[in-house]
Amino acid sequence: MDIKDFIAPFAVWKRAFEKPFTVKKPIDERPGAPRYRGFHINDADKCVGCGTCEAICMNRAIDLVPVEGRDAKEGDSGLRPRVDYGRCCWCALCVDICPSGSLNMSNEYVWIDSDPDVFRYTPGVEPKPWDGSALGYRRAEGYRLLDGTRVPMPELDHHEAVKSFLELVRGWSREQAEKEADRCVSCGLCIASCPAHMEIPGYIKAVRDGDLETGLRLLYQTNPFPEACGRICTHRCEEACSIGTDGDPVAIRWLKRYIADQVELADYSKALPRKEASSGKRVAIVGAGPGGLSAAYYLALLGHEVTVHEKDEAAGGMLRYGIPEYRLPYPALDKDIGYIESLGVKIERGAPVGEGRSLASLRERFDAVFLSTGLPAAYGLDVPGEKHPRVLDGVAVLAAATRGQVLGLGARVAVVGGGNVAMDAARTALRNGASVDILYRRREEDMPADPDEIREAKAEGARLVEKAIPLEVKDAGGKARFVWNEATMVQKEAGKRPVPEPIPGAIHEEIYDSVISAIGQGPELSYIAEADGVEIRRFKPVVDRDGLATAAGKAPVFAGGDLVNDRKDAISAIADGHRAASAIDRLLSGKGA
Amino acid sequence: MRRQNEHVIPPETRATPDLSSGKYLVMWQGPQHPGITGNMSLRLVADGDTVVDCETHVGYLHRGFEKLMERRLWMQNFPLVCRIAVPEPDFNEYCYAAALEELAGVTVPEKAVWLRTLSLEMIRLASFLMWIGGQAGAFGHGTIAQWSVTMRDYVLDLFEELSGGRIYHMYIIPGGVRGDVPDGFLDHVLETMQVIKKNLDDIELVMFHNAVFKMRAVGLGYIPPDWVDKYGITGPNARSAGVARDLRKDLGYLAYPQLDFKLITGGRSDAFERAELRLAEMYQSIDLIRQIVARMPKDGPFRERLPNPLHWKIPAGETYVAAECTRGEYGFYVVSDGGDKPRRVAVRGPSYTHAVSVMERLVRGVNIADVAGLMVSLHTYPPEIER
Amino acid sequence: MNELAKELAARYGARDWHDRRGDLSSTVVDPIRLHDTLAWLKDSAGYAHLSFATAVDNIERGVFTLTYTVRNHEQGHSLMVHADVDRANPVVDSIHLLWGQGWTYQREMKEWFGIDFPGSPRVDEEFVLEGWEGPPMMRRDFDSLAYSDATYEGRPGRVTHDPATRMQERLYPEAGK
């Protein structure tokens, strides 16, 4: 102890004349730091109500609530997160994980009220002074809790692919599939968009858990064509995927394929439900496409005896005759169909309904009939010269390829159309060594075909000619001289898609060995007689919600698939088949319609 | 009466005073005590104004974290762990993250290693600043507490800028950290270090050259070196007893092996020297922060991507990850059964022994007025006892 | 460290030695030899520092797995000593004479898991749970959420909606018939 120990403490007095450390509220403002984790803000238009914020919140501070003026729609539940600040701990994991990036935080931290219940609100819906705040916590660049990048799918090199009909998409290994399945947040926004409302989060979880038998069981609950749909489905689910709001959507279709590929057909019966005891009822199905066989599967499962009448020599419909084998190899399709047949479904191949086997006779012999004859008749080009021998029908070309017939398309091929049939025909022609032009009335972005198919067709060497309106097909020494008029896109009505208008004088022509017309197909309804009581309107049987087409009479007639619905894809046909099967079962078992 | 430089070793066994004799006074100190020891209470038995027996009582801050963690996903526990030691949340974040990374076989990017080290040193400084205010306050020097708590707030301003939170930073996330430093942040760090260093010089002058502090702290709470292992004493309490242990050196975690610093030890092992030693460690922290700022990589990723937090499963296993916090060995024992939630998480905080066994023994024979000062000199935080 | 493993095996029947990290290993002994193992590690093997002691409820195997982590500062190595005790009759020798803070861990394990350490000071006193009447709270079969739901009232007005269910109700209510 020395004298300094008595004097030094008085040094504190020197601070009496310094500026104090305190902030003079409210004279001096003290805003939160730019990264401050303050009250939530949410871009309610960007938010899709997936509830991932709620799932990660360890305090259960978030509820998903309906908000006025926002109903559910595809890819949006219409719900929005409501934050209870009695529980929120401001950790911002909800911001970190938000798939769309709509949920953020402002840097505002002062909010005083005597009513405790106001500290619970729906950001972005109930206006607050800090809405739209530019400052506050955001996910740092390069930092995400979720993975926005899809696991790459191994595919054949395009130069290789075009040399054969080998399957282009090779499928995932277990590690790849589990990694992709891990990206899913199980929000379930996808289910509504799937025509069959498949239990998508459930089977993706099964992939993650490595429990493929559960996965297969979930697939078959709503879809007996997992091998086919796992390859060629139009995957509307992926458009609804919340991960896709700011990244690649989860590859739901490939995960479905992974499950079906991994389980051997011999093991299916272990995973899938047994069929119920025989009901003694008999159901006839016309057309062994995805719709008809889906109905057959669910009816057989319910104990009914099912006979399918198929005009072609093999079952599968468009899946077999319309989709080339490099997209859907026949063994994969045969696996789906094989399992359906293993339940005792009888498929009579090469047995068209019509003359000699009328619909009326089916209604006599069976307790119910389901029509799923699809759209087998291709539309013509509807221009002068459309009957030229070198003008071919796209669906017929694809069917011939399936049958292994020599196509004889020649060296220069034009494909007219922008749908999947056009792409498939073009790529089939490429695989036959032709050089291919795809001519389409509108622009590439207007094409109804799957973007992957367009991309692949181009990668394989097809040339795309956009805005080409067919005018005429002339003969050029046995070849076809295809004449078209170049168009410009005109916005005629606001809010509607622009229409192609011919540019006067911009006429082009080219000589082709073959011109494949793939501009759409129509139904073949001649087998339905007026006496059958099936009302036809605009070339479609008129059906109710369950697919019932007859009001009264003998055995009820149902219809579904491309024949009836507007979506015209396999998964919609499968959904129709399932729905009709349930309705038929209710009728036959007397449970009421 | 205790005299300066006299090493009184309190008896090992508890006194058994006859409370019905009327000679003794039973009094409770805490749980609402202004000595910044947090909420815990001491049941003191005094003979005159000398404590003869003490029982510690904890539980006022028990929130069941270890149980809660078993019910939450691995990543959901990340915002939870920081609450276990309020003034030093970052050590919880680091130990939890490092344990998960070890079990999951994840390597953290270099940049994150440095940012983690920076955060841990910054919070060390902030925690010591809060402690020194408490230590001064316990002996009636409230002015120092006002200065040092302001200085702590300046560090918290830095955390606010870096992480978006002042108290709970939630910055060290499994896989790395949540963001790179904002523009200008490192300059702010260096400016703040300058201000704090100047303030520490003032504190050094008025607190450590102060007759009152010397009279009361010198010789108070002597910890003999052989207690260190016997009671599991760590940190400045052990180093002041001359035991040269510092996990930053011993375990060599994060960027510490690349930093230049010396172990600070003492030998007198009383409240005054422990305070001196902590003051020296504050200067050392400032130096370390400057080194980190100078040597930290400028670019590069700051987080390793982990699986989706909603499904993340960690392979079965167990580990114990420790770090040197201001008070000593802070550690997380984490057990995974291979699931998406922890099987067990146990937190080891230094106060578990410092505030209970060591305190109960050291307080025997101490004047009632010195109990608070003694407790603060052990630098204890009750929440890490009860979790 | 393998010499230590051998020595512990020979002296106390220690087994299942695992090197978790360069500076962290674990081993298992019978509960009856736990005290002697720790005493030997502390007094003769340089593992003088007790980092912590705790238990894990391995309810599936019907045991509590005790974990004592001791550290040898000179060699820079930590060792986790495990012992499985019968969940139905969890009684373990006390280590309060080995380490001055041992009794606190034991008091905690008594309160949180119901593991008894006869002779340990104040082992039956409440530790952190004042007035607790439920079962030992860290046991796996104590459901803290169910307890909380039964004991406390939630905030009124809290209701949440599942997105997929909501979308079914609004977009395709006919499904699932």
PDB file of N, CA and C in Angstrom, chain B residues 5 18 23 42 45 55 64 95 123 153-154 200 221 225 262 267 270 313 372 378:
ATOM      1  N   ASN B   5      -2.102 -10.920   2.902  1.00  0.00           N
ATOM      2  CA  ASN B   5      -1.065 -11.883   2.573  1.00  0.00           C
ATOM      3  C   ASN B   5      -1.033 -13.075   3.514  1.00  0.00           C
ATOM      4  N   ASP B  18     -24.613 -25.123  16.703  1.00  0.00           N
ATOM      5  CA  ASP B  18     -25.874 -25.404  17.387  1.00  0.00           C
ATOM      6  C   ASP B  18     -26.782 -24.190  17.202  1.00  0.00           C
ATOM      7  N   LYS B  23     -26.495 -18.245  19.520  1.00  0.00           N
ATOM      8  CA  LYS B  23     -25.228 -17.588  19.232  1.00  0.00           C
ATOM      9  C   LYS B  23     -25.086 -17.237  17.754  1.00  0.00           C
ATOM     10  N   LEU B  42     -27.302 -18.109  -1.100  1.00  0.00           N
ATOM     11  CA  LEU B  42     -26.406 -18.714  -0.132  1.00  0.00           C
ATOM     12  C   LEU B  42     -27.102 -18.681   1.219  1.00  0.00           C
ATOM     13  N   VAL B  45     -24.514 -19.189   7.779  1.00  0.00           N
ATOM     14  CA  VAL B  45     -24.613 -19.213   9.238  1.00  0.00           C
ATOM     15  C   VAL B  45     -23.462 -18.362   9.741  1.00  0.00           C
ATOM     16  N   GLU B  55     -24.430 -22.930   2.737  1.00  0.00           N
ATOM     17  CA  GLU B  55     -25.011 -23.903   1.807  1.00  0.00           C
ATOM     18  C   GLU B  55     -25.459 -23.124   0.588  1.00  0.00           C
ATOM     19  N   GLY B  64     -34.351 -26.347 -17.943  1.00  0.00           N
ATOM     20  CA  GLY B  64     -34.488 -27.691 -18.517  1.00  0.00           C
ATOM     21  C   GLY B  64     -33.916 -27.821 -19.914  1.00  0.00           C
ATOM     22  N   CYS B  95     -19.229 -24.821 -28.789  1.00  0.00           N
ATOM     23  CA  CYS B  95     -19.071 -26.207 -28.342  1.00  0.00           C
ATOM     24  C   CYS B  95     -20.135 -27.103 -28.963  1.00  0.00           C
ATOM     25  N   ILE B 123     -16.416 -12.030 -27.114  1.00  0.00           N
ATOM     26  CA  ILE B 123     -17.331 -12.256 -25.990  1.00  0.00           C
ATOM     27  C   ILE B 123     -16.535 -12.460 -24.705  1.00  0.00           C
ATOM     28  N   ASP B 153     -21.127  -2.837 -23.661  1.00  0.00           N
ATOM     29  CA  ASP B 153     -22.143  -2.524 -24.661  1.00  0.00           C
ATOM     30  C   ASP B 153     -21.519  -2.187 -26.010  1.00  0.00           C
ATOM     31  N   TYR B 154     -20.349  -1.583 -25.972  1.00  0.00           N
ATOM     32  CA  TYR B 154     -19.681  -1.310 -27.255  1.00  0.00           C
ATOM     33  C   TYR B 154     -19.311  -2.614 -27.957  1.00  0.00           C
ATOM     34  N   LEU B 200      -9.674   0.545 -20.076  1.00  0.00           N
ATOM     35  CA  LEU B 200      -9.051  -0.414 -19.158  1.00  0.00           C
ATOM     36  C   LEU B 200      -7.885   0.234 -18.410  1.00  0.00           C
ATOM     37  N   GLY B 221     -10.201 -15.200  -0.115  1.00  0.00           N
ATOM     38  CA  GLY B 221     -10.515 -16.357  -0.948  1.00  0.00           C
ATOM     39  C   GLY B 221      -9.300 -17.051  -1.520  1.00  0.00           C
ATOM     40  N   PRO B 225      -2.963 -24.409  -4.494  1.00  0.00           N
ATOM     41  CA  PRO B 225      -2.783 -25.104  -5.769  1.00  0.00           C
ATOM     42  C   PRO B 225      -3.333 -26.526  -5.746  1.00  0.00           C
ATOM     43  N   LYS B 262       0.693 -15.653 -24.639  1.00  0.00           N
ATOM     44  CA  LYS B 262       1.356 -16.400 -23.560  1.00  0.00           C
ATOM     45  C   LYS B 262       0.342 -16.685 -22.466  1.00  0.00           C
ATOM     46  N   GLY B 267       0.165 -16.797  -8.561  1.00  0.00           N
ATOM     47  CA  GLY B 267       0.655 -17.666  -7.504  1.00  0.00           C
ATOM     48  C   GLY B 267       0.080 -17.257  -6.162  1.00  0.00           C
ATOM     49  N   ASP B 270      -5.347 -15.060  -4.611  1.00  0.00           N
ATOM     50  CA  ASP B 270      -6.430 -14.452  -3.836  1.00  0.00           C
ATOM     51  C   ASP B 270      -7.301 -13.598  -4.762  1.00  0.00           C
ATOM     52  N   LYS B 313     -29.770 -36.186 -39.780  1.00  0.00           N
ATOM     53  CA  LYS B 313     -29.478 -37.210 -38.781  1.00  0.00           C
ATOM     54  C   LYS B 313     -27.976 -37.284 -38.600  1.00  0.00           C
ATOM     55  N   ALA B 372     -20.014 -11.250  -1.057  1.00  0.00           N
ATOM     56  CA  ALA B 372     -20.291 -10.921  -2.460  1.00  0.00           C
ATOM     57  C   ALA B 372     -18.997 -10.755  -3.241  1.00  0.00           C
ATOM     58  N   LEU B 378     -14.674 -15.359  -7.874  1.00  0.00           N
ATOM     59  CA  LEU B 378     -14.622 -16.692  -8.489  1.00  0.00           C
ATOM     60  C   LEU B 378     -15.237 -16.676  -9.893  1.00  0.00           C
TER      61      LEU B 378
END
